[in-house]
PDB file of C-alpha atoms in Angstrom:
ATOM      1  CA  UNK A 834     -37.525 -11.831   3.569  1.00  0.00           C
ATOM      2  CA  UNK A 835     -34.978 -11.959   6.392  1.00  0.00           C
ATOM      3  CA  UNK A 836     -32.995 -14.838   7.039  1.00  0.00           C
ATOM      4  CA  UNK A 837     -34.335 -15.568  10.983  1.00  0.00           C
ATOM      5  CA  UNK A 838     -31.220 -16.306  13.703  1.00  0.00           C
ATOM      6  CA  UNK A 839     -30.698 -16.254  17.101  1.00  0.00           C
ATOM      7  CA  UNK A 840     -28.299 -13.175  18.468  1.00  0.00           C
ATOM      8  CA  UNK A 841     -27.780 -14.150  22.003  1.00  0.00           C
ATOM      9  CA  UNK A 842     -28.105 -17.260  24.326  1.00  0.00           C
ATOM     10  CA  UNK A 843     -29.203 -16.991  28.096  1.00  0.00           C
ATOM     11  CA  UNK A 844     -29.804 -19.741  30.508  1.00  0.00           C
ATOM     12  CA  UNK A 845     -30.572 -20.368  34.085  1.00  0.00           C
ATOM     13  CA  UNK A 846     -31.223 -23.182  37.065  1.00  0.00           C
ATOM     14  CA  UNK A 847     -32.006 -23.118  39.924  1.00  0.00           C
ATOM     15  CA  UNK A 848     -29.066 -23.883  42.811  1.00  0.00           C
ATOM     16  CA  UNK A 849     -31.497 -26.292  44.827  1.00  0.00           C
ATOM     17  CA  UNK A 850     -30.087 -30.102  42.733  1.00  0.00           C
ATOM     18  CA  UNK A 851     -32.780 -33.098  43.686  1.00  0.00           C
ATOM     19  CA  UNK A 852     -30.665 -36.538  42.865  1.00  0.00           C
ATOM     20  CA  UNK A 853     -32.698 -39.841  42.055  1.00  0.00           C
ATOM     21  CA  UNK A 854     -30.944 -41.085  46.245  1.00  0.00           C
ATOM     22  CA  UNK A 855     -33.058 -38.321  47.376  1.00  0.00           C
ATOM     23  CA  UNK A 856     -36.139 -39.638  45.953  1.00  0.00           C
ATOM     24  CA  UNK A 857     -35.253 -42.508  47.126  1.00  0.00           C
ATOM     25  CA  UNK A 858     -35.810 -41.626  50.703  1.00  0.00           C
ATOM     26  CA  UNK A 859     -39.777 -40.382  49.723  1.00  0.00           C
ATOM     27  CA  UNK A 860     -40.478 -42.562  46.697  1.00  0.00           C
ATOM     28  CA  UNK A 861     -40.391 -46.841  46.081  1.00  0.00           C
ATOM     29  CA  UNK A 862     -38.265 -46.208  43.540  1.00  0.00           C
ATOM     30  CA  UNK A 863     -33.880 -46.142  42.675  1.00  0.00           C
ATOM     31  CA  UNK A 864     -31.688 -44.336  41.350  1.00  0.00           C
ATOM     32  CA  UNK A 865     -30.530 -47.882  39.464  1.00  0.00           C
ATOM     33  CA  UNK A 866     -34.482 -47.979  37.614  1.00  0.00           C
ATOM     34  CA  UNK A 867     -34.830 -44.061  37.332  1.00  0.00           C
ATOM     35  CA  UNK A 868     -31.652 -43.992  35.125  1.00  0.00           C
ATOM     36  CA  UNK A 869     -32.087 -46.924  32.897  1.00  0.00           C
ATOM     37  CA  UNK A 870     -35.610 -45.805  32.137  1.00  0.00           C
ATOM     38  CA  UNK A 871     -35.232 -42.352  31.876  1.00  0.00           C
ATOM     39  CA  UNK A 872     -31.608 -41.277  31.683  1.00  0.00           C
ATOM     40  CA  UNK A 873     -31.786 -38.721  35.028  1.00  0.00           C
ATOM     41  CA  UNK A 874     -29.581 -38.628  37.628  1.00  0.00           C
ATOM     42  CA  UNK A 875     -30.654 -35.017  38.750  1.00  0.00           C
ATOM     43  CA  UNK A 876     -33.160 -32.274  38.155  1.00  0.00           C
ATOM     44  CA  UNK A 877     -33.168 -28.620  40.063  1.00  0.00           C
ATOM     45  CA  UNK A 878     -35.905 -26.919  41.924  1.00  0.00           C
ATOM     46  CA  UNK A 879     -36.586 -23.580  42.773  1.00  0.00           C
ATOM     47  CA  UNK A 880     -37.234 -22.114  46.202  1.00  0.00           C
ATOM     48  CA  UNK A 881     -40.776 -21.316  47.106  1.00  0.00           C
ATOM     49  CA  UNK A 882     -39.549 -17.942  46.778  1.00  0.00           C
ATOM     50  CA  UNK A 883     -38.466 -18.406  42.798  1.00  0.00           C
ATOM     51  CA  UNK A 884     -41.810 -18.097  40.020  1.00  0.00           C
ATOM     52  CA  UNK A 885     -41.728 -18.697  36.697  1.00  0.00           C
ATOM     53  CA  UNK A 886     -40.895 -15.277  35.651  1.00  0.00           C
ATOM     54  CA  UNK A 887     -38.349 -15.261  38.436  1.00  0.00           C
ATOM     55  CA  UNK A 888     -36.321 -18.149  36.288  1.00  0.00           C
ATOM     56  CA  UNK A 889     -37.017 -16.393  32.595  1.00  0.00           C
ATOM     57  CA  UNK A 890     -35.860 -13.036  34.323  1.00  0.00           C
ATOM     58  CA  UNK A 891     -32.161 -14.487  34.698  1.00  0.00           C
ATOM     59  CA  UNK A 892     -32.000 -16.277  31.400  1.00  0.00           C
ATOM     60  CA  UNK A 893     -33.446 -13.346  29.217  1.00  0.00           C
ATOM     61  CA  UNK A 894     -30.840 -10.774  31.316  1.00  0.00           C
ATOM     62  CA  UNK A 895     -28.214 -12.902  30.023  1.00  0.00           C
ATOM     63  CA  UNK A 896     -29.422 -13.425  26.452  1.00  0.00           C
ATOM     64  CA  UNK A 897     -30.225  -9.202  26.072  1.00  0.00           C
ATOM     65  CA  UNK A 898     -26.591  -8.921  27.028  1.00  0.00           C
ATOM     66  CA  UNK A 899     -25.626 -11.840  24.974  1.00  0.00           C
ATOM     67  CA  UNK A 900     -26.957 -10.787  22.050  1.00  0.00           C
ATOM     68  CA  UNK A 901     -25.012  -7.319  21.833  1.00  0.00           C
ATOM     69  CA  UNK A 902     -28.760  -5.456  21.113  1.00  0.00           C
ATOM     70  CA  UNK A 903     -29.925  -2.584  23.127  1.00  0.00           C
ATOM     71  CA  UNK A 904     -32.939  -3.622  25.621  1.00  0.00           C
ATOM     72  CA  UNK A 905     -34.344  -0.982  23.842  1.00  0.00           C
ATOM     73  CA  UNK A 906     -34.590  -2.067  20.287  1.00  0.00           C
ATOM     74  CA  UNK A 907     -36.280  -5.550  22.312  1.00  0.00           C
ATOM     75  CA  UNK A 908     -39.484  -5.386  20.230  1.00  0.00           C
ATOM     76  CA  UNK A 909     -41.552  -8.327  21.303  1.00  0.00           C
ATOM     77  CA  UNK A 910     -41.811 -10.561  23.548  1.00  0.00           C
ATOM     78  CA  UNK A 911     -43.274 -14.220  23.665  1.00  0.00           C
ATOM     79  CA  UNK A 912     -42.353 -16.478  26.807  1.00  0.00           C
ATOM     80  CA  UNK A 913     -43.461 -20.097  26.638  1.00  0.00           C
ATOM     81  CA  UNK A 914     -44.685 -21.591  29.806  1.00  0.00           C
ATOM     82  CA  UNK A 915     -47.710 -23.787  30.851  1.00  0.00           C
ATOM     83  CA  UNK A 916     -46.376 -22.541  34.780  1.00  0.00           C
ATOM     84  CA  UNK A 917     -47.376 -18.773  34.754  1.00  0.00           C
ATOM     85  CA  UNK A 918     -47.027 -17.288  38.039  1.00  0.00           C
ATOM     86  CA  UNK A 919     -50.847 -16.576  37.957  1.00  0.00           C
ATOM     87  CA  UNK A 920     -53.537 -17.425  36.116  1.00  0.00           C
ATOM     88  CA  UNK A 921     -53.193 -13.198  33.947  1.00  0.00           C
ATOM     89  CA  UNK A 922     -50.855 -11.183  34.163  1.00  0.00           C
ATOM     90  CA  UNK A 923     -48.943 -12.953  31.894  1.00  0.00           C
ATOM     91  CA  UNK A 924     -45.060 -14.208  32.688  1.00  0.00           C
ATOM     92  CA  UNK A 925     -43.935 -11.973  29.028  1.00  0.00           C
ATOM     93  CA  UNK A 926     -46.219  -8.953  30.640  1.00  0.00           C
ATOM     94  CA  UNK A 927     -44.170  -9.356  34.214  1.00  0.00           C
ATOM     95  CA  UNK A 928     -41.161 -10.304  32.687  1.00  0.00           C
ATOM     96  CA  UNK A 929     -41.352  -6.694  29.522  1.00  0.00           C
ATOM     97  CA  UNK A 930     -41.912  -4.513  32.889  1.00  0.00           C
ATOM     98  CA  UNK A 931     -38.927  -6.492  34.681  1.00  0.00           C
ATOM     99  CA  UNK A 932     -36.683  -5.674  32.269  1.00  0.00           C
ATOM    100  CA  UNK A 933     -37.941  -2.167  31.084  1.00  0.00           C
ATOM    101  CA  UNK A 934     -38.907  -2.708  27.766  1.00  0.00           C
ATOM    102  CA  UNK A 935     -41.867   0.060  27.533  1.00  0.00           C
ATOM    103  CA  UNK A 936     -44.819  -0.202  25.502  1.00  0.00           C
ATOM    104  CA  UNK A 937     -43.541  -3.785  24.389  1.00  0.00           C
ATOM    105  CA  UNK A 938     -45.822  -6.154  23.204  1.00  0.00           C
ATOM    106  CA  UNK A 939     -45.728  -9.588  25.131  1.00  0.00           C
ATOM    107  CA  UNK A 940     -47.378 -13.140  25.053  1.00  0.00           C
ATOM    108  CA  UNK A 941     -47.300 -16.197  26.486  1.00  0.00           C
ATOM    109  CA  UNK A 942     -47.347 -18.901  24.323  1.00  0.00           C
ATOM    110  CA  UNK A 943     -48.816 -22.633  25.629  1.00  0.00           C
ATOM    111  CA  UNK A 944     -47.292 -25.609  23.465  1.00  0.00           C
ATOM    112  CA  UNK A 945     -46.330 -27.820  26.811  1.00  0.00           C
ATOM    113  CA  UNK A 946     -42.947 -28.736  26.173  1.00  0.00           C
ATOM    114  CA  UNK A 947     -43.274 -27.627  22.181  1.00  0.00           C
ATOM    115  CA  UNK A 948     -43.303 -24.083  24.264  1.00  0.00           C
ATOM    116  CA  UNK A 949     -39.772 -22.840  22.986  1.00  0.00           C
ATOM    117  CA  UNK A 950     -40.295 -24.452  19.125  1.00  0.00           C
ATOM    118  CA  UNK A 951     -43.501 -22.720  18.549  1.00  0.00           C
ATOM    119  CA  UNK A 952     -41.934 -19.218  20.296  1.00  0.00           C
ATOM    120  CA  UNK A 953     -38.462 -19.401  18.089  1.00  0.00           C
ATOM    121  CA  UNK A 954     -40.998 -19.468  14.740  1.00  0.00           C
ATOM    122  CA  UNK A 955     -43.777 -16.969  16.150  1.00  0.00           C
ATOM    123  CA  UNK A 956     -41.021 -14.869  17.169  1.00  0.00           C
ATOM    124  CA  UNK A 957     -38.894 -15.438  13.251  1.00  0.00           C
ATOM    125  CA  UNK A 958     -42.119 -14.425  11.370  1.00  0.00           C
ATOM    126  CA  UNK A 959     -42.088 -11.330  12.813  1.00  0.00           C
ATOM    127  CA  UNK A 960     -38.941 -10.486  11.859  1.00  0.00           C
ATOM    128  CA  UNK A 961     -38.487 -12.250   8.010  1.00  0.00           C
ATOM    129  CA  UNK A 962     -42.270 -10.321   7.773  1.00  0.00           C
ATOM    130  CA  UNK A 963     -40.068  -6.730   8.594  1.00  0.00           C
ATOM    131  CA  UNK A 964     -42.699  -6.202  11.669  1.00  0.00           C
ATOM    132  CA  UNK A 965     -40.442  -6.247  13.959  1.00  0.00           C
ATOM    133  CA  UNK A 966     -36.482  -6.377  13.917  1.00  0.00           C
ATOM    134  CA  UNK A 967     -35.709  -8.281  17.384  1.00  0.00           C
ATOM    135  CA  UNK A 968     -37.739 -10.303  18.824  1.00  0.00           C
ATOM    136  CA  UNK A 969     -36.703 -11.917  22.516  1.00  0.00           C
ATOM    137  CA  UNK A 970     -38.028 -15.700  22.943  1.00  0.00           C
ATOM    138  CA  UNK A 971     -37.404 -17.867  25.785  1.00  0.00           C
ATOM    139  CA  UNK A 972     -38.689 -21.006  27.790  1.00  0.00           C
ATOM    140  CA  UNK A 973     -39.015 -20.876  31.155  1.00  0.00           C
ATOM    141  CA  UNK A 974     -41.506 -23.536  33.748  1.00  0.00           C
ATOM    142  CA  UNK A 975     -41.471 -24.231  37.055  1.00  0.00           C
ATOM    143  CA  UNK A 976     -42.257 -27.681  36.880  1.00  0.00           C
ATOM    144  CA  UNK A 977     -41.820 -28.503  40.568  1.00  0.00           C
ATOM    145  CA  UNK A 978     -45.086 -26.872  41.814  1.00  0.00           C
ATOM    146  CA  UNK A 979     -46.990 -28.505  39.372  1.00  0.00           C
ATOM    147  CA  UNK A 980     -45.459 -31.998  40.268  1.00  0.00           C
ATOM    148  CA  UNK A 981     -47.154 -35.134  42.527  1.00  0.00           C
ATOM    149  CA  UNK A 982     -44.433 -35.776  44.525  1.00  0.00           C
ATOM    150  CA  UNK A 983     -46.154 -38.570  45.677  1.00  0.00           C
ATOM    151  CA  UNK A 984     -46.787 -39.951  42.432  1.00  0.00           C
ATOM    152  CA  UNK A 985     -43.437 -42.324  41.579  1.00  0.00           C
ATOM    153  CA  UNK A 986     -44.214 -42.615  37.329  1.00  0.00           C
ATOM    154  CA  UNK A 987     -43.784 -38.717  36.735  1.00  0.00           C
ATOM    155  CA  UNK A 988     -42.355 -37.012  40.104  1.00  0.00           C
ATOM    156  CA  UNK A 989     -38.858 -37.947  38.930  1.00  0.00           C
ATOM    157  CA  UNK A 990     -39.149 -36.811  35.628  1.00  0.00           C
ATOM    158  CA  UNK A 991     -39.759 -32.628  36.068  1.00  0.00           C
ATOM    159  CA  UNK A 992     -37.057 -29.607  36.635  1.00  0.00           C
ATOM    160  CA  UNK A 993     -36.946 -26.238  36.943  1.00  0.00           C
ATOM    161  CA  UNK A 994     -35.050 -23.903  34.423  1.00  0.00           C
ATOM    162  CA  UNK A 995     -35.296 -21.471  31.913  1.00  0.00           C
ATOM    163  CA  UNK A 996     -32.971 -20.800  28.384  1.00  0.00           C
ATOM    164  CA  UNK A 997     -33.371 -17.650  26.176  1.00  0.00           C
ATOM    165  CA  UNK A 998     -32.738 -16.294  22.448  1.00  0.00           C
ATOM    166  CA  UNK A 999     -32.482 -13.353  21.097  1.00  0.00           C
ATOM    167  CA  UNK A1000     -34.087 -13.345  17.449  1.00  0.00           C
ATOM    168  CA  UNK A1001     -32.561 -10.775  14.239  1.00  0.00           C
ATOM    169  CA  UNK A1002     -31.288 -10.982  10.901  1.00  0.00           C
ATOM    170  CA  UNK A1003     -28.260 -13.200  10.148  1.00  0.00           C
ATOM    171  CA  UNK A1004     -26.643 -13.137   6.984  1.00  0.00           C
ATOM    172  CA  UNK A1005     -27.057 -15.251   4.043  1.00  0.00           C
ATOM    173  CA  UNK A1006     -26.423 -18.564   5.118  1.00  0.00           C
ATOM    174  CA  UNK A1007     -27.082 -18.807   8.538  1.00  0.00           C
ATOM    175  CA  UNK A1008     -30.639 -18.577  10.465  1.00  0.00           C
ATOM    176  CA  UNK A1009     -33.477 -20.742  10.241  1.00  0.00           C
ATOM    177  CA  UNK A1010     -34.602 -22.567   7.159  1.00  0.00           C
ATOM    178  CA  UNK A1011     -37.464 -24.440   7.552  1.00  0.00           C
ATOM    179  CA  UNK A1012     -39.549 -25.461  10.541  1.00  0.00           C
ATOM    180  CA  UNK A1013     -42.286 -28.354  11.285  1.00  0.00           C
ATOM    181  CA  UNK A1014     -45.266 -27.884  14.068  1.00  0.00           C
ATOM    182  CA  UNK A1015     -48.341 -29.720  14.431  1.00  0.00           C
ATOM    183  CA  UNK A1016     -51.237 -30.839  17.673  1.00  0.00           C
ATOM    184  CA  UNK A1017     -53.672 -33.612  17.907  1.00  0.00           C
ATOM    185  CA  UNK A1018     -56.303 -32.433  20.336  1.00  0.00           C
ATOM    186  CA  UNK A1019     -57.110 -36.549  20.768  1.00  0.00           C
ATOM    187  CA  UNK A1020     -54.041 -36.737  22.640  1.00  0.00           C
ATOM    188  CA  UNK A1021     -55.128 -34.195  25.305  1.00  0.00           C
ATOM    189  CA  UNK A1022     -56.214 -37.107  27.778  1.00  0.00           C
ATOM    190  CA  UNK A1023     -52.514 -39.112  28.058  1.00  0.00           C
ATOM    191  CA  UNK A1024     -50.839 -35.568  29.058  1.00  0.00           C
ATOM    192  CA  UNK A1025     -52.559 -32.279  30.967  1.00  0.00           C
ATOM    193  CA  UNK A1026     -52.702 -30.870  33.538  1.00  0.00           C
ATOM    194  CA  UNK A1027     -56.123 -30.135  35.783  1.00  0.00           C
ATOM    195  CA  UNK A1028     -56.556 -26.978  37.393  1.00  0.00           C
ATOM    196  CA  UNK A1029     -59.649 -29.250  39.107  1.00  0.00           C
ATOM    197  CA  UNK A1030     -56.371 -31.650  40.631  1.00  0.00           C
ATOM    198  CA  UNK A1031     -54.206 -28.535  41.665  1.00  0.00           C
ATOM    199  CA  UNK A1032     -53.090 -28.807  37.743  1.00  0.00           C
ATOM    200  CA  UNK A1033     -50.337 -30.956  38.549  1.00  0.00           C
ATOM    201  CA  UNK A1034     -49.375 -33.580  35.621  1.00  0.00           C
ATOM    202  CA  UNK A1035     -51.166 -36.150  35.061  1.00  0.00           C
ATOM    203  CA  UNK A1036     -49.787 -38.405  32.112  1.00  0.00           C
ATOM    204  CA  UNK A1037     -50.316 -41.854  30.343  1.00  0.00           C
ATOM    205  CA  UNK A1038     -46.809 -43.384  29.879  1.00  0.00           C
ATOM    206  CA  UNK A1039     -47.645 -45.580  27.409  1.00  0.00           C
ATOM    207  CA  UNK A1040     -49.040 -43.765  24.682  1.00  0.00           C
ATOM    208  CA  UNK A1041     -47.085 -40.544  25.249  1.00  0.00           C
ATOM    209  CA  UNK A1042     -43.773 -42.767  25.079  1.00  0.00           C
ATOM    210  CA  UNK A1043     -45.520 -44.508  21.143  1.00  0.00           C
ATOM    211  CA  UNK A1044     -46.714 -41.011  20.092  1.00  0.00           C
ATOM    212  CA  UNK A1045     -43.602 -39.486  20.530  1.00  0.00           C
ATOM    213  CA  UNK A1046     -40.824 -42.114  19.843  1.00  0.00           C
ATOM    214  CA  UNK A1047     -42.723 -41.651  16.329  1.00  0.00           C
ATOM    215  CA  UNK A1048     -43.443 -37.749  16.242  1.00  0.00           C
ATOM    216  CA  UNK A1049     -39.914 -36.399  17.597  1.00  0.00           C
ATOM    217  CA  UNK A1050     -38.136 -38.377  14.318  1.00  0.00           C
ATOM    218  CA  UNK A1051     -41.005 -37.712  12.283  1.00  0.00           C
ATOM    219  CA  UNK A1052     -41.412 -34.401  12.466  1.00  0.00           C
ATOM    220  CA  UNK A1053     -36.505 -33.912  12.042  1.00  0.00           C
ATOM    221  CA  UNK A1054     -37.170 -36.008   9.375  1.00  0.00           C
ATOM    222  CA  UNK A1055     -40.386 -32.708   7.640  1.00  0.00           C
ATOM    223  CA  UNK A1056     -37.749 -30.382   8.872  1.00  0.00           C
ATOM    224  CA  UNK A1057     -34.317 -31.356   7.691  1.00  0.00           C
ATOM    225  CA  UNK A1058     -36.243 -32.296   4.143  1.00  0.00           C
ATOM    226  CA  UNK A1059     -38.025 -28.603   4.074  1.00  0.00           C
ATOM    227  CA  UNK A1060     -34.558 -27.064   4.560  1.00  0.00           C
ATOM    228  CA  UNK A1061     -33.036 -29.423   1.754  1.00  0.00           C
ATOM    229  CA  UNK A1062     -31.174 -31.258   3.816  1.00  0.00           C
ATOM    230  CA  UNK A1063     -30.106 -34.829   3.906  1.00  0.00           C
ATOM    231  CA  UNK A1064     -29.861 -36.107   7.921  1.00  0.00           C
ATOM    232  CA  UNK A1065     -25.590 -35.650   6.596  1.00  0.00           C
ATOM    233  CA  UNK A1066     -25.353 -32.299   6.507  1.00  0.00           C
ATOM    234  CA  UNK A1067     -27.872 -32.788   9.724  1.00  0.00           C
ATOM    235  CA  UNK A1068     -23.684 -31.653  12.470  1.00  0.00           C
ATOM    236  CA  UNK A1069     -26.294 -31.295  15.591  1.00  0.00           C
ATOM    237  CA  UNK A1070     -30.233 -33.132  17.041  1.00  0.00           C
ATOM    238  CA  UNK A1071     -31.092 -30.551  19.924  1.00  0.00           C
ATOM    239  CA  UNK A1072     -34.259 -33.234  21.238  1.00  0.00           C
ATOM    240  CA  UNK A1073     -36.539 -32.187  23.744  1.00  0.00           C
ATOM    241  CA  UNK A1074     -34.957 -33.513  26.924  1.00  0.00           C
ATOM    242  CA  UNK A1075     -37.758 -35.775  27.451  1.00  0.00           C
ATOM    243  CA  UNK A1076     -36.418 -39.647  28.289  1.00  0.00           C
ATOM    244  CA  UNK A1077     -33.284 -41.031  27.041  1.00  0.00           C
ATOM    245  CA  UNK A1078     -34.895 -43.175  24.471  1.00  0.00           C
ATOM    246  CA  UNK A1079     -37.492 -41.505  23.072  1.00  0.00           C
ATOM    247  CA  UNK A1080     -34.295 -39.464  22.430  1.00  0.00           C
ATOM    248  CA  UNK A1081     -32.318 -41.532  21.549  1.00  0.00           C
ATOM    249  CA  UNK A1082     -35.413 -42.981  18.802  1.00  0.00           C
ATOM    250  CA  UNK A1083     -35.438 -39.952  16.953  1.00  0.00           C
ATOM    251  CA  UNK A1084     -31.835 -40.195  16.735  1.00  0.00           C
ATOM    252  CA  UNK A1085     -32.073 -43.321  14.768  1.00  0.00           C
ATOM    253  CA  UNK A1086     -34.781 -41.955  12.619  1.00  0.00           C
ATOM    254  CA  UNK A1087     -32.550 -39.631  11.634  1.00  0.00           C
ATOM    255  CA  UNK A1088     -29.653 -42.091  11.280  1.00  0.00           C
ATOM    256  CA  UNK A1089     -27.067 -39.873  13.306  1.00  0.00           C
ATOM    257  CA  UNK A1090     -24.878 -41.816  15.535  1.00  0.00           C
ATOM    258  CA  UNK A1091     -24.495 -41.084  19.227  1.00  0.00           C
ATOM    259  CA  UNK A1092     -21.982 -37.633  19.666  1.00  0.00           C
ATOM    260  CA  UNK A1093     -24.510 -35.918  17.451  1.00  0.00           C
ATOM    261  CA  UNK A1094     -27.141 -36.293  19.378  1.00  0.00           C
ATOM    262  CA  UNK A1095     -27.769 -33.789  22.385  1.00  0.00           C
ATOM    263  CA  UNK A1096     -28.364 -35.016  26.115  1.00  0.00           C
ATOM    264  CA  UNK A1097     -28.368 -32.735  29.290  1.00  0.00           C
ATOM    265  CA  UNK A1098     -31.624 -34.400  30.722  1.00  0.00           C
ATOM    266  CA  UNK A1099     -29.400 -36.376  33.239  1.00  0.00           C
ATOM    267  CA  UNK A1100     -27.989 -33.464  34.190  1.00  0.00           C
ATOM    268  CA  UNK A1101     -31.400 -31.032  34.408  1.00  0.00           C
ATOM    269  CA  UNK A1102     -34.324 -33.100  33.166  1.00  0.00           C
ATOM    270  CA  UNK A1103     -37.933 -32.959  31.857  1.00  0.00           C
ATOM    271  CA  UNK A1104     -37.448 -28.676  31.884  1.00  0.00           C
ATOM    272  CA  UNK A1105     -40.187 -28.915  29.782  1.00  0.00           C
ATOM    273  CA  UNK A1106     -40.318 -24.819  27.733  1.00  0.00           C
ATOM    274  CA  UNK A1107     -36.330 -24.677  28.831  1.00  0.00           C
ATOM    275  CA  UNK A1108     -34.893 -27.446  27.881  1.00  0.00           C
ATOM    276  CA  UNK A1109     -34.048 -27.158  24.159  1.00  0.00           C
ATOM    277  CA  UNK A1110     -32.002 -23.913  24.477  1.00  0.00           C
ATOM    278  CA  UNK A1111     -30.731 -25.720  27.860  1.00  0.00           C
ATOM    279  CA  UNK A1112     -29.477 -27.836  25.419  1.00  0.00           C
ATOM    280  CA  UNK A1113     -28.505 -25.554  23.221  1.00  0.00           C
ATOM    281  CA  UNK A1114     -26.170 -23.116  26.188  1.00  0.00           C
ATOM    282  CA  UNK A1115     -23.980 -26.373  27.304  1.00  0.00           C
ATOM    283  CA  UNK A1116     -23.395 -27.530  23.564  1.00  0.00           C
ATOM    284  CA  UNK A1117     -22.645 -24.729  22.928  1.00  0.00           C
ATOM    285  CA  UNK A1118     -20.505 -23.450  25.606  1.00  0.00           C
ATOM    286  CA  UNK A1119     -18.794 -27.172  25.005  1.00  0.00           C
ATOM    287  CA  UNK A1120     -17.400 -26.487  21.613  1.00  0.00           C
ATOM    288  CA  UNK A1121     -20.265 -29.394  20.103  1.00  0.00           C
ATOM    289  CA  UNK A1122     -22.096 -26.657  18.202  1.00  0.00           C
ATOM    290  CA  UNK A1123     -20.194 -23.818  16.189  1.00  0.00           C
ATOM    291  CA  UNK A1124     -21.483 -21.290  13.714  1.00  0.00           C
ATOM    292  CA  UNK A1125     -22.023 -22.666  10.302  1.00  0.00           C
ATOM    293  CA  UNK A1126     -23.432 -26.050  11.743  1.00  0.00           C
ATOM    294  CA  UNK A1127     -27.098 -27.548  10.963  1.00  0.00           C
ATOM    295  CA  UNK A1128     -29.000 -28.155  13.752  1.00  0.00           C
ATOM    296  CA  UNK A1129     -32.697 -29.700  14.232  1.00  0.00           C
ATOM    297  CA  UNK A1130     -34.585 -28.738  17.375  1.00  0.00           C
ATOM    298  CA  UNK A1131     -37.294 -31.207  18.222  1.00  0.00           C
ATOM    299  CA  UNK A1132     -40.321 -31.364  20.455  1.00  0.00           C
ATOM    300  CA  UNK A1133     -42.986 -33.087  21.783  1.00  0.00           C
ATOM    301  CA  UNK A1134     -45.460 -31.773  24.692  1.00  0.00           C
ATOM    302  CA  UNK A1135     -49.104 -31.809  26.072  1.00  0.00           C
ATOM    303  CA  UNK A1136     -51.817 -31.150  24.236  1.00  0.00           C
ATOM    304  CA  UNK A1137     -50.339 -33.340  22.053  1.00  0.00           C
ATOM    305  CA  UNK A1138     -48.173 -30.625  20.150  1.00  0.00           C
ATOM    306  CA  UNK A1139     -44.969 -31.287  18.549  1.00  0.00           C
ATOM    307  CA  UNK A1140     -42.585 -28.953  16.517  1.00  0.00           C
ATOM    308  CA  UNK A1141     -39.165 -29.200  14.639  1.00  0.00           C
ATOM    309  CA  UNK A1142     -36.489 -26.489  12.943  1.00  0.00           C
ATOM    310  CA  UNK A1143     -33.880 -26.731  11.231  1.00  0.00           C
ATOM    311  CA  UNK A1144     -31.507 -23.820  12.055  1.00  0.00           C
ATOM    312  CA  UNK A1145     -28.184 -23.069  11.461  1.00  0.00           C
ATOM    313  CA  UNK A1146     -26.166 -21.937  13.855  1.00  0.00           C
ATOM    314  CA  UNK A1147     -24.588 -18.381  13.953  1.00  0.00           C
ATOM    315  CA  UNK A1148     -24.971 -14.751  12.282  1.00  0.00           C
ATOM    316  CA  UNK A1149     -21.100 -14.261  10.541  1.00  0.00           C
ATOM    317  CA  UNK A1150     -20.943 -11.499  12.330  1.00  0.00           C
ATOM    318  CA  UNK A1151     -18.941 -11.498  15.646  1.00  0.00           C
ATOM    319  CA  UNK A1152     -20.480 -13.687  17.302  1.00  0.00           C
ATOM    320  CA  UNK A1153     -20.379 -15.073  21.332  1.00  0.00           C
ATOM    321  CA  UNK A1154     -23.962 -16.715  21.385  1.00  0.00           C
ATOM    322  CA  UNK A1155     -22.933 -18.637  24.988  1.00  0.00           C
TER     323      UNK A1155
END
């Protein structure tokens, strides 16, 4: 079977920065409390006239340009999102049309904050079996439109953004080595969006915290072991950027030092399906992820869902991935 890896990477975040000090003006909260409890200092919010498909488009364009793959050679579009522009058509279909990818199959994938992991695993299967050669996977969410800004337990957590990758065949020793996916519907009431409530995010923070601390670490270890590696072989842990305490718990379960964990939560907050590609992009730009590095990507989300991927970064070709 083919080795599947990342040929191109792109991201987009809105220009508008909303800081903890801005929240102090509208909620009974403080920068000190938000920072201590979550690790977040600021997040980005899209304007009213920008929706999820717009965020996805900007990230997808950059990923395709970065990949060296002609857009005509994209065979499938997958968009992981919980915040579609409308009930249907899907964001993926809207993106396919806007990119000019005529008659290419497309689909949205809803696994909440685990969506990017699910999307990459799904896309990789099509390439590994030889069905398609190049798959565009986008994680994009405009969480500001489903955030209740009167609820201080959730309002401070979320931001808007998008990240995209072009998947394709890579040389031996690179690409996806293993993955672990799972879900537990019994935990659905702990983190959900209810249409009867305007679709706003509702969360039982205590229960979600307990679940995430356990599941992120366990899934990371499972993916590492499936790949035939030990934690000593892992160069970078890229967790879903939900809460710095949850992220550190996963890192400690992996027995990794702080400098081996990707952290962009202070800059972007929780961007759901976009958070992992945003973090990868940040680390690549800053030289913290290099060709040949072994990465663990791990996330959890509403549903409840979870997933992890062990990936060796690069393709052993002339690489940009920036």
